[in-house]
Amino acid sequence: MDLLSKAAELGIQTEFFDGQGSRHVTPPEALGLIIDAMPQPAAHRLLDRIVVIRQGEQSRSELSAQAALPVRWRIVGDAATLAEGDAGERMVTWPQDLPSGTYRLQLCDASGHSEELPLLVAPPRAFGGAFDRAWLIAVQLYSLRSERNWGIGDFTDLANLIDLAAALGAGGIGLNPLHALFDDRPGDCSPYSPNSRMFLNPLYVDVEKLPEFSLADLPGVDIAALRDGELIDYQVVAAAKWRALREAFDKFRASPGPGRREAFDAFRNERGALLTRFACFEVLRHKFGSPWWEWLEEWRRPDDARCAELRAGGDAAEVEFVEFTQWCADDQLRGCRDRAAERGMSVGLYLDVAVGVQSDGFDAWNEQTAISRLLSVGAPPDSLNTAGQNWGLAGFNAPGLELTGFAAYREMLRASMRYAGAIRLDHVLGLNRLYLVPHGFAAHQGVYVQMPFEALLAVTAQESVDHRCVVIGEDLGTVPDGFRDRLAAWGIWSYRVMMFERDFHRGWFFGLDHYLPNALVTFNTHDLATYSGWRASTDLQMKRSIGVDPGESDDSRRHALVMLGDALRHQGIQHDDIYAVLTFLARTPSRLLAIALEDLLGVLDQPNVPGTVSEHPNWRRRLPKPIEHIADAINRQALLAATADRRTAG
């Protein structure tokens, strides 16, 4: 089979037109690497695609011309047969009364050829939310200052922010990804470049809340000094917090308090083999000091029997320490989830899920079939990034997802939904097609690879309904025709950023009726200017000062400010501050409004500048006010007026 035929079999688009209309043809050497990086897809002669059934709706599939009729089919779940029948025609109509779940479809035609593929039965739509219209405070958790934390925002700060937000009538708190990073690389602090999306970052644990910890166990550590400065010193903060966690663990292991060992064991049982694998991976990563593909052969793939031996052997304490820190993080985050519910918040926690993972991290090791470590997720050239983007993250691949029954994608959703009333899927366009760049090639030399869109939407709907969790898709960028309609048909909400909701030829901002009801609306994102920074053009000045093209002239910005004023005046809003914009956004039909805490505090600098590493202090800037004084820094009257008809009783 030649290269192009192999590419077609894998759903690889060998050429495409970028956002500027330029045609790109993937070089053969890059195409070859992409093909080699993917697993061999399951061969399907009788049916060429995964079957997706939406409950209550008729679902039909067409058998291939190669199928010799009649074809016997069986739908199997666990060890039981749920339904079976014979297809005497090429069009098969599937049962409508099957329970939601993931099953195996077994087929056998008249010639004796048999095959098996996934069959997904899903609710007709994802969970739609148990609220009408609400608003959230969005915050980078690490950025929270307080008079008691250890230099980085933690789960106690989050609990206090929940109290503050509930008193203002907010329906929830939006957070950056809380995924596990690398404990020995604290400088790699981007929450969007995780070690694992299955587990949490223990740096968010409030160590002083742990029963086993006492400040007396850490002589010589100046906690107040950890809080100094505008920027977080992750090296220093991480060293202190990991030392404290270790002290707490040693005490726990030696003499656990009443009920603590039982609670820990219950957590371990709940998270099962996945937690053990993660803990073993972390121990092995430290032991070998190299990427997992360079480890001893027997450890290059996860093996539950070997992991059990590791946990029972000389490394038992180290494995248990990793499990302990995850237990502490889980316990405190669940406490925040419960606190939001107690305060009557209609949404609770709104968590972000990163689009990919680091290739040398746990998820890529644990799921080597469904995740391609040699390919990086990115984006093709467009008007803002003319060279294209390579995000340096490993993502899912289509054949691997099918071969594993979508287990890795499902577990990723569950890991965040267990705490959340809503999640945001970063770069949701990747459910339909992913732009992948092979290692060693420039960003513009990538390819689009088709993903099993309907199957991924079905899994998303299953988990959303099971967890009663709204799913919001970050649908920014080059959006294919019909994509948003398909998301909406499955109940996946849109993500609308006012800065982009404009007619860019004329410059004017769209009116209220442009916004969809099932959407989250916000003025900006963590990758864009804050409102104060946008009005003052400090983002343009900052980007030019570090050699980044802002993609916008000063004249264009001045025109945008005039256009914003026109949009506000059209709604009878006579002022131009952040509360004016929030008044406008609160009037849109969109059911969720996210308000960045940076905007309420008048912060000028944005959390992250895409395309930079050390040129800008990404993910390190603290908020200017500690949480104990945030309420005094916010114009409470203006905020209450802007959000009046979205308020949740706190």
PDB file of C-alpha atoms in Angstrom, residues 177-435:
ATOM      1  CA  PRO A 177      -6.753  23.035  34.633  1.00  0.00           C
ATOM      2  CA  LEU A 178      -5.819  21.424  37.947  1.00  0.00           C
ATOM      3  CA  HIS A 179      -4.027  18.525  36.236  1.00  0.00           C
ATOM      4  CA  ALA A 180      -0.924  16.886  37.684  1.00  0.00           C
ATOM      5  CA  LEU A 181       2.328  18.462  36.505  1.00  0.00           C
ATOM      6  CA  PHE A 182       5.902  17.239  37.129  1.00  0.00           C
ATOM      7  CA  ASP A 183       6.969  17.553  40.757  1.00  0.00           C
ATOM      8  CA  ASP A 184      10.683  17.673  39.831  1.00  0.00           C
ATOM      9  CA  ARG A 185      10.189  20.339  37.152  1.00  0.00           C
ATOM     10  CA  PRO A 186       8.370  23.098  39.059  1.00  0.00           C
ATOM     11  CA  GLY A 187       9.401  25.697  36.474  1.00  0.00           C
ATOM     12  CA  ASP A 188       7.261  23.883  33.894  1.00  0.00           C
ATOM     13  CA  CYS A 189       4.192  25.472  35.422  1.00  0.00           C
ATOM     14  CA  SER A 190       1.766  25.693  32.500  1.00  0.00           C
ATOM     15  CA  PRO A 191      -1.481  24.049  33.617  1.00  0.00           C
ATOM     16  CA  TYR A 192      -2.147  23.272  29.949  1.00  0.00           C
ATOM     17  CA  SER A 193       0.979  21.072  29.592  1.00  0.00           C
ATOM     18  CA  PRO A 194       0.251  18.332  32.107  1.00  0.00           C
ATOM     19  CA  ASN A 195       1.921  15.148  33.177  1.00  0.00           C
ATOM     20  CA  SER A 196      -1.549  13.631  33.553  1.00  0.00           C
ATOM     21  CA  ARG A 197      -5.148  14.749  33.067  1.00  0.00           C
ATOM     22  CA  MET A 198      -6.262  11.876  35.304  1.00  0.00           C
ATOM     23  CA  PHE A 199      -4.827  13.302  38.537  1.00  0.00           C
ATOM     24  CA  LEU A 200      -4.404  16.565  40.440  1.00  0.00           C
ATOM     25  CA  ASN A 201      -1.550  18.953  41.160  1.00  0.00           C
ATOM     26  CA  PRO A 202      -0.716  18.507  44.877  1.00  0.00           C
ATOM     27  CA  LEU A 203       0.783  22.012  45.069  1.00  0.00           C
ATOM     28  CA  TYR A 204      -2.818  23.186  45.503  1.00  0.00           C
ATOM     29  CA  VAL A 205      -3.126  21.268  48.793  1.00  0.00           C
ATOM     30  CA  ASP A 206      -3.321  23.429  51.908  1.00  0.00           C
ATOM     31  CA  VAL A 207      -0.745  21.488  53.921  1.00  0.00           C
ATOM     32  CA  GLU A 208      -1.720  23.195  57.173  1.00  0.00           C
ATOM     33  CA  LYS A 209      -5.168  21.599  56.884  1.00  0.00           C
ATOM     34  CA  LEU A 210      -3.657  18.101  56.979  1.00  0.00           C
ATOM     35  CA  PRO A 211      -4.104  16.573  60.467  1.00  0.00           C
ATOM     36  CA  GLU A 212      -0.628  15.083  60.309  1.00  0.00           C
ATOM     37  CA  PHE A 213       1.192  18.353  59.631  1.00  0.00           C
ATOM     38  CA  SER A 214       2.512  20.929  62.062  1.00  0.00           C
ATOM     39  CA  LEU A 215       4.560  24.028  61.243  1.00  0.00           C
ATOM     40  CA  ALA A 216       6.955  22.887  63.935  1.00  0.00           C
ATOM     41  CA  ASP A 217       7.931  20.069  61.549  1.00  0.00           C
ATOM     42  CA  LEU A 218       9.437  22.613  59.151  1.00  0.00           C
ATOM     43  CA  PRO A 219      11.888  24.735  61.140  1.00  0.00           C
ATOM     44  CA  GLY A 220      13.642  27.457  59.212  1.00  0.00           C
ATOM     45  CA  VAL A 221      10.995  27.834  56.476  1.00  0.00           C
ATOM     46  CA  ASP A 222       9.790  31.420  56.195  1.00  0.00           C
ATOM     47  CA  ILE A 223       6.204  30.970  55.006  1.00  0.00           C
ATOM     48  CA  ALA A 224       5.583  34.716  54.762  1.00  0.00           C
ATOM     49  CA  ALA A 225       8.568  35.088  52.437  1.00  0.00           C
ATOM     50  CA  LEU A 226       7.016  32.564  50.048  1.00  0.00           C
ATOM     51  CA  ARG A 227       4.159  35.020  49.516  1.00  0.00           C
ATOM     52  CA  ASP A 228       6.376  38.005  48.630  1.00  0.00           C
ATOM     53  CA  GLY A 229       6.582  39.511  45.184  1.00  0.00           C
ATOM     54  CA  GLU A 230       4.370  39.845  42.128  1.00  0.00           C
ATOM     55  CA  LEU A 231       5.570  36.551  40.658  1.00  0.00           C
ATOM     56  CA  ILE A 232       5.475  33.038  42.061  1.00  0.00           C
ATOM     57  CA  ASP A 233       8.879  31.448  42.578  1.00  0.00           C
ATOM     58  CA  TYR A 234       7.805  27.897  41.814  1.00  0.00           C
ATOM     59  CA  GLN A 235      11.189  26.415  42.680  1.00  0.00           C
ATOM     60  CA  VAL A 236      11.074  27.762  46.225  1.00  0.00           C
ATOM     61  CA  VAL A 237       7.339  27.267  46.762  1.00  0.00           C
ATOM     62  CA  ALA A 238       7.377  23.703  45.429  1.00  0.00           C
ATOM     63  CA  ALA A 239      10.390  22.757  47.556  1.00  0.00           C
ATOM     64  CA  ALA A 240       8.636  23.938  50.730  1.00  0.00           C
ATOM     65  CA  LYS A 241       5.295  22.350  49.925  1.00  0.00           C
ATOM     66  CA  TRP A 242       6.714  18.987  48.872  1.00  0.00           C
ATOM     67  CA  ARG A 243       8.802  18.924  52.041  1.00  0.00           C
ATOM     68  CA  ALA A 244       5.675  19.617  54.081  1.00  0.00           C
ATOM     69  CA  LEU A 245       3.730  16.895  52.276  1.00  0.00           C
ATOM     70  CA  ARG A 246       6.552  14.468  52.951  1.00  0.00           C
ATOM     71  CA  GLU A 247       6.541  15.332  56.665  1.00  0.00           C
ATOM     72  CA  ALA A 248       2.774  14.831  56.815  1.00  0.00           C
ATOM     73  CA  PHE A 249       3.044  11.505  55.015  1.00  0.00           C
ATOM     74  CA  ASP A 250       5.757  10.195  57.334  1.00  0.00           C
ATOM     75  CA  LYS A 251       3.545  10.941  60.331  1.00  0.00           C
ATOM     76  CA  PHE A 252       0.521   9.424  58.626  1.00  0.00           C
ATOM     77  CA  ARG A 253       2.424   6.247  57.847  1.00  0.00           C
ATOM     78  CA  ALA A 254       3.800   5.950  61.349  1.00  0.00           C
ATOM     79  CA  SER A 255       0.627   6.789  63.252  1.00  0.00           C
ATOM     80  CA  PRO A 256      -2.530   7.612  61.285  1.00  0.00           C
ATOM     81  CA  GLY A 257      -5.271   9.411  63.168  1.00  0.00           C
ATOM     82  CA  PRO A 258      -8.760   7.956  63.751  1.00  0.00           C
ATOM     83  CA  GLY A 259     -10.345   6.956  60.448  1.00  0.00           C
ATOM     84  CA  ARG A 260      -7.507   8.329  58.330  1.00  0.00           C
ATOM     85  CA  ARG A 261      -6.071   4.990  57.188  1.00  0.00           C
ATOM     86  CA  GLU A 262      -9.564   3.723  56.376  1.00  0.00           C
ATOM     87  CA  ALA A 263     -10.330   6.854  54.329  1.00  0.00           C
ATOM     88  CA  PHE A 264      -7.032   6.542  52.479  1.00  0.00           C
ATOM     89  CA  ASP A 265      -7.662   2.883  51.676  1.00  0.00           C
ATOM     90  CA  ALA A 266     -11.162   3.739  50.444  1.00  0.00           C
ATOM     91  CA  PHE A 267      -9.699   6.344  48.090  1.00  0.00           C
ATOM     92  CA  ARG A 268      -7.149   3.839  46.811  1.00  0.00           C
ATOM     93  CA  ASN A 269      -9.885   1.292  46.175  1.00  0.00           C
ATOM     94  CA  GLU A 270     -12.032   3.853  44.403  1.00  0.00           C
ATOM     95  CA  ARG A 271      -9.300   4.976  42.009  1.00  0.00           C
ATOM     96  CA  GLY A 272      -8.066   1.429  41.591  1.00  0.00           C
ATOM     97  CA  ALA A 273      -5.326   0.306  39.223  1.00  0.00           C
ATOM     98  CA  LEU A 274      -5.098   3.727  37.568  1.00  0.00           C
ATOM     99  CA  LEU A 275      -3.883   5.332  40.802  1.00  0.00           C
ATOM    100  CA  THR A 276      -1.391   2.531  41.422  1.00  0.00           C
ATOM    101  CA  ARG A 277      -0.040   2.907  37.906  1.00  0.00           C
ATOM    102  CA  PHE A 278       0.328   6.664  38.309  1.00  0.00           C
ATOM    103  CA  ALA A 279       2.140   6.281  41.635  1.00  0.00           C
ATOM    104  CA  CYS A 280       4.471   3.640  40.204  1.00  0.00           C
ATOM    105  CA  PHE A 281       5.127   5.774  37.139  1.00  0.00           C
ATOM    106  CA  GLU A 282       6.176   8.697  39.316  1.00  0.00           C
ATOM    107  CA  VAL A 283       8.511   6.508  41.367  1.00  0.00           C
ATOM    108  CA  LEU A 284      10.033   4.989  38.218  1.00  0.00           C
ATOM    109  CA  ARG A 285      10.388   8.411  36.600  1.00  0.00           C
ATOM    110  CA  HIS A 286      12.457   9.607  39.539  1.00  0.00           C
ATOM    111  CA  LYS A 287      14.431   6.387  39.702  1.00  0.00           C
ATOM    112  CA  PHE A 288      15.406   6.216  36.027  1.00  0.00           C
ATOM    113  CA  GLY A 289      15.740   9.960  35.419  1.00  0.00           C
ATOM    114  CA  SER A 290      14.907   9.651  31.716  1.00  0.00           C
ATOM    115  CA  PRO A 291      11.838   9.546  29.423  1.00  0.00           C
ATOM    116  CA  TRP A 292       9.811   6.359  29.815  1.00  0.00           C
ATOM    117  CA  TRP A 293      10.693   5.077  26.351  1.00  0.00           C
ATOM    118  CA  GLU A 294      14.332   4.902  27.519  1.00  0.00           C
ATOM    119  CA  TRP A 295      13.557   2.898  30.663  1.00  0.00           C
ATOM    120  CA  LEU A 296      14.341  -0.765  31.129  1.00  0.00           C
ATOM    121  CA  GLU A 297      12.321  -2.788  28.651  1.00  0.00           C
ATOM    122  CA  GLU A 298      10.040  -4.340  31.276  1.00  0.00           C
ATOM    123  CA  TRP A 299       8.856  -0.901  32.431  1.00  0.00           C
ATOM    124  CA  ARG A 300       8.248   0.734  29.059  1.00  0.00           C
ATOM    125  CA  ARG A 301       4.617  -0.320  29.164  1.00  0.00           C
ATOM    126  CA  PRO A 302       2.365  -0.390  32.240  1.00  0.00           C
ATOM    127  CA  ASP A 303       1.936  -3.806  33.811  1.00  0.00           C
ATOM    128  CA  ASP A 304      -0.404  -4.149  36.783  1.00  0.00           C
ATOM    129  CA  ALA A 305       1.335  -7.242  38.121  1.00  0.00           C
ATOM    130  CA  ARG A 306       4.723  -5.507  38.082  1.00  0.00           C
ATOM    131  CA  CYS A 307       3.187  -2.410  39.666  1.00  0.00           C
ATOM    132  CA  ALA A 308       1.769  -4.551  42.472  1.00  0.00           C
ATOM    133  CA  GLU A 309       5.242  -5.984  43.052  1.00  0.00           C
ATOM    134  CA  LEU A 310       6.755  -2.507  43.121  1.00  0.00           C
ATOM    135  CA  ARG A 311       4.183  -1.321  45.638  1.00  0.00           C
ATOM    136  CA  ALA A 312       4.831  -4.330  47.858  1.00  0.00           C
ATOM    137  CA  GLY A 313       8.639  -4.134  47.636  1.00  0.00           C
ATOM    138  CA  GLY A 314      11.363  -1.757  48.719  1.00  0.00           C
ATOM    139  CA  ASP A 315       9.711   1.206  47.000  1.00  0.00           C
ATOM    140  CA  ALA A 316       6.409   0.741  48.835  1.00  0.00           C
ATOM    141  CA  ALA A 317       6.737   3.963  50.841  1.00  0.00           C
ATOM    142  CA  GLU A 318       7.519   6.038  47.745  1.00  0.00           C
ATOM    143  CA  VAL A 319       4.550   4.612  45.849  1.00  0.00           C
ATOM    144  CA  GLU A 320       2.276   5.233  48.819  1.00  0.00           C
ATOM    145  CA  PHE A 321       3.547   8.808  49.143  1.00  0.00           C
ATOM    146  CA  VAL A 322       2.327   9.624  45.623  1.00  0.00           C
ATOM    147  CA  GLU A 323      -1.040   8.043  46.433  1.00  0.00           C
ATOM    148  CA  PHE A 324      -1.177  10.009  49.699  1.00  0.00           C
ATOM    149  CA  THR A 325      -0.642  13.368  47.983  1.00  0.00           C
ATOM    150  CA  GLN A 326      -3.383  12.550  45.469  1.00  0.00           C
ATOM    151  CA  TRP A 327      -5.699  11.605  48.311  1.00  0.00           C
ATOM    152  CA  CYS A 328      -5.032  14.916  50.054  1.00  0.00           C
ATOM    153  CA  ALA A 329      -5.696  16.878  46.851  1.00  0.00           C
ATOM    154  CA  ASP A 330      -8.847  14.914  46.074  1.00  0.00           C
ATOM    155  CA  ASP A 331     -10.197  15.323  49.605  1.00  0.00           C
ATOM    156  CA  GLN A 332      -9.705  19.102  49.630  1.00  0.00           C
ATOM    157  CA  LEU A 333     -11.079  19.651  46.118  1.00  0.00           C
ATOM    158  CA  ARG A 334     -14.146  17.548  46.917  1.00  0.00           C
ATOM    159  CA  GLY A 335     -14.544  19.724  49.985  1.00  0.00           C
ATOM    160  CA  CYS A 336     -14.644  22.777  47.722  1.00  0.00           C
ATOM    161  CA  ARG A 337     -17.188  21.096  45.452  1.00  0.00           C
ATOM    162  CA  ASP A 338     -19.379  20.327  48.459  1.00  0.00           C
ATOM    163  CA  ARG A 339     -18.974  23.839  49.834  1.00  0.00           C
ATOM    164  CA  ALA A 340     -20.231  25.329  46.576  1.00  0.00           C
ATOM    165  CA  ALA A 341     -23.282  23.068  46.769  1.00  0.00           C
ATOM    166  CA  GLU A 342     -23.912  24.056  50.385  1.00  0.00           C
ATOM    167  CA  ARG A 343     -23.775  27.718  49.391  1.00  0.00           C
ATOM    168  CA  GLY A 344     -26.479  27.105  46.784  1.00  0.00           C
ATOM    169  CA  MET A 345     -24.270  27.619  43.735  1.00  0.00           C
ATOM    170  CA  SER A 346     -26.151  26.388  40.676  1.00  0.00           C
ATOM    171  CA  VAL A 347     -23.009  25.366  38.779  1.00  0.00           C
ATOM    172  CA  GLY A 348     -20.318  24.870  41.407  1.00  0.00           C
ATOM    173  CA  LEU A 349     -16.846  24.288  40.000  1.00  0.00           C
ATOM    174  CA  TYR A 350     -16.215  24.859  36.292  1.00  0.00           C
ATOM    175  CA  LEU A 351     -12.990  23.058  35.357  1.00  0.00           C
ATOM    176  CA  ASP A 352     -10.827  23.310  32.268  1.00  0.00           C
ATOM    177  CA  VAL A 353      -9.507  20.196  30.511  1.00  0.00           C
ATOM    178  CA  ALA A 354      -6.275  20.546  28.520  1.00  0.00           C
ATOM    179  CA  VAL A 355      -6.185  19.396  24.884  1.00  0.00           C
ATOM    180  CA  GLY A 356      -3.136  17.177  25.316  1.00  0.00           C
ATOM    181  CA  VAL A 357      -0.372  15.929  27.593  1.00  0.00           C
ATOM    182  CA  GLN A 358       3.401  15.932  27.751  1.00  0.00           C
ATOM    183  CA  SER A 359       4.786  13.006  25.775  1.00  0.00           C
ATOM    184  CA  ASP A 360       7.052  11.949  28.673  1.00  0.00           C
ATOM    185  CA  GLY A 361       4.226  12.025  31.217  1.00  0.00           C
ATOM    186  CA  PHE A 362       1.990   9.403  32.759  1.00  0.00           C
ATOM    187  CA  ASP A 363      -0.945   9.533  30.358  1.00  0.00           C
ATOM    188  CA  ALA A 364       1.258   8.991  27.307  1.00  0.00           C
ATOM    189  CA  TRP A 365       2.951   6.025  29.040  1.00  0.00           C
ATOM    190  CA  ASN A 366      -0.286   4.570  30.350  1.00  0.00           C
ATOM    191  CA  GLU A 367      -2.200   4.781  27.063  1.00  0.00           C
ATOM    192  CA  GLN A 368       0.313   4.192  24.282  1.00  0.00           C
ATOM    193  CA  THR A 369      -2.290   2.912  21.840  1.00  0.00           C
ATOM    194  CA  ALA A 370      -4.685   5.869  21.984  1.00  0.00           C
ATOM    195  CA  ILE A 371      -2.053   8.613  22.501  1.00  0.00           C
ATOM    196  CA  SER A 372       0.687   9.252  19.924  1.00  0.00           C
ATOM    197  CA  ARG A 373       3.806  10.527  21.691  1.00  0.00           C
ATOM    198  CA  LEU A 374       5.665  11.294  18.439  1.00  0.00           C
ATOM    199  CA  LEU A 375       3.004  13.709  17.212  1.00  0.00           C
ATOM    200  CA  SER A 376       2.245  17.151  18.639  1.00  0.00           C
ATOM    201  CA  VAL A 377      -1.145  18.837  18.584  1.00  0.00           C
ATOM    202  CA  GLY A 378      -1.170  22.321  17.069  1.00  0.00           C
ATOM    203  CA  ALA A 379      -2.898  24.606  14.616  1.00  0.00           C
ATOM    204  CA  PRO A 380      -2.226  25.549  10.977  1.00  0.00           C
ATOM    205  CA  PRO A 381      -1.175  29.061   9.952  1.00  0.00           C
ATOM    206  CA  ASP A 382      -3.768  31.795  10.373  1.00  0.00           C
ATOM    207  CA  SER A 383      -3.865  35.580  10.513  1.00  0.00           C
ATOM    208  CA  LEU A 384      -2.679  35.698  14.147  1.00  0.00           C
ATOM    209  CA  ASN A 385      -0.049  32.941  13.861  1.00  0.00           C
ATOM    210  CA  THR A 386       1.264  33.017  10.322  1.00  0.00           C
ATOM    211  CA  ALA A 387       3.810  30.227  10.947  1.00  0.00           C
ATOM    212  CA  GLY A 388       1.263  27.881  12.503  1.00  0.00           C
ATOM    213  CA  GLN A 389       1.374  26.544  16.049  1.00  0.00           C
ATOM    214  CA  ASN A 390       2.972  23.510  17.654  1.00  0.00           C
ATOM    215  CA  TRP A 391       1.762  23.156  21.226  1.00  0.00           C
ATOM    216  CA  GLY A 392       4.214  20.386  22.091  1.00  0.00           C
ATOM    217  CA  LEU A 393       1.451  18.150  23.443  1.00  0.00           C
ATOM    218  CA  ALA A 394       0.621  14.566  22.608  1.00  0.00           C
ATOM    219  CA  GLY A 395      -3.020  13.953  21.735  1.00  0.00           C
ATOM    220  CA  PHE A 396      -5.394  11.098  21.029  1.00  0.00           C
ATOM    221  CA  ASN A 397      -5.434   9.238  17.722  1.00  0.00           C
ATOM    222  CA  ALA A 398      -8.516   7.793  16.054  1.00  0.00           C
ATOM    223  CA  PRO A 399      -7.539   4.141  15.499  1.00  0.00           C
ATOM    224  CA  GLY A 400      -6.148   3.859  19.019  1.00  0.00           C
ATOM    225  CA  LEU A 401      -9.328   5.237  20.572  1.00  0.00           C
ATOM    226  CA  GLU A 402     -11.428   2.681  18.704  1.00  0.00           C
ATOM    227  CA  LEU A 403      -9.078  -0.201  19.547  1.00  0.00           C
ATOM    228  CA  THR A 404      -9.335   0.648  23.269  1.00  0.00           C
ATOM    229  CA  GLY A 405     -13.073   1.340  23.326  1.00  0.00           C
ATOM    230  CA  PHE A 406     -12.535   5.056  24.027  1.00  0.00           C
ATOM    231  CA  ALA A 407     -11.453   4.208  27.586  1.00  0.00           C
ATOM    232  CA  ALA A 408      -8.728   6.875  27.832  1.00  0.00           C
ATOM    233  CA  TYR A 409     -11.049   9.650  26.630  1.00  0.00           C
ATOM    234  CA  ARG A 410     -13.767   8.494  29.014  1.00  0.00           C
ATOM    235  CA  GLU A 411     -11.381   8.384  31.990  1.00  0.00           C
ATOM    236  CA  MET A 412     -10.142  11.878  31.137  1.00  0.00           C
ATOM    237  CA  LEU A 413     -13.695  13.216  31.315  1.00  0.00           C
ATOM    238  CA  ARG A 414     -14.450  11.398  34.554  1.00  0.00           C
ATOM    239  CA  ALA A 415     -11.303  12.705  36.229  1.00  0.00           C
ATOM    240  CA  SER A 416     -12.611  16.293  35.996  1.00  0.00           C
ATOM    241  CA  MET A 417     -16.359  15.672  36.121  1.00  0.00           C
ATOM    242  CA  ARG A 418     -16.055  14.037  39.555  1.00  0.00           C
ATOM    243  CA  TYR A 419     -15.573  17.541  40.985  1.00  0.00           C
ATOM    244  CA  ALA A 420     -17.363  19.772  38.484  1.00  0.00           C
ATOM    245  CA  GLY A 421     -20.782  21.073  37.552  1.00  0.00           C
ATOM    246  CA  ALA A 422     -19.338  22.162  34.207  1.00  0.00           C
ATOM    247  CA  ILE A 423     -16.157  21.515  32.266  1.00  0.00           C
ATOM    248  CA  ARG A 424     -14.579  23.200  29.269  1.00  0.00           C
ATOM    249  CA  LEU A 425     -12.889  21.049  26.644  1.00  0.00           C
ATOM    250  CA  ASP A 426      -9.911  23.014  25.385  1.00  0.00           C
ATOM    251  CA  HIS A 427      -9.741  23.018  21.557  1.00  0.00           C
ATOM    252  CA  VAL A 428     -12.949  21.015  21.137  1.00  0.00           C
ATOM    253  CA  LEU A 429     -12.361  21.152  17.390  1.00  0.00           C
ATOM    254  CA  GLY A 430     -10.025  18.222  18.045  1.00  0.00           C
ATOM    255  CA  LEU A 431     -13.027  15.934  18.514  1.00  0.00           C
ATOM    256  CA  ASN A 432     -13.677  16.324  14.786  1.00  0.00           C
ATOM    257  CA  ARG A 433     -10.151  16.618  13.436  1.00  0.00           C
ATOM    258  CA  LEU A 434      -6.743  17.221  14.986  1.00  0.00           C
ATOM    259  CA  TYR A 435      -3.900  19.157  13.433  1.00  0.00           C
TER     260      TYR A 435
END
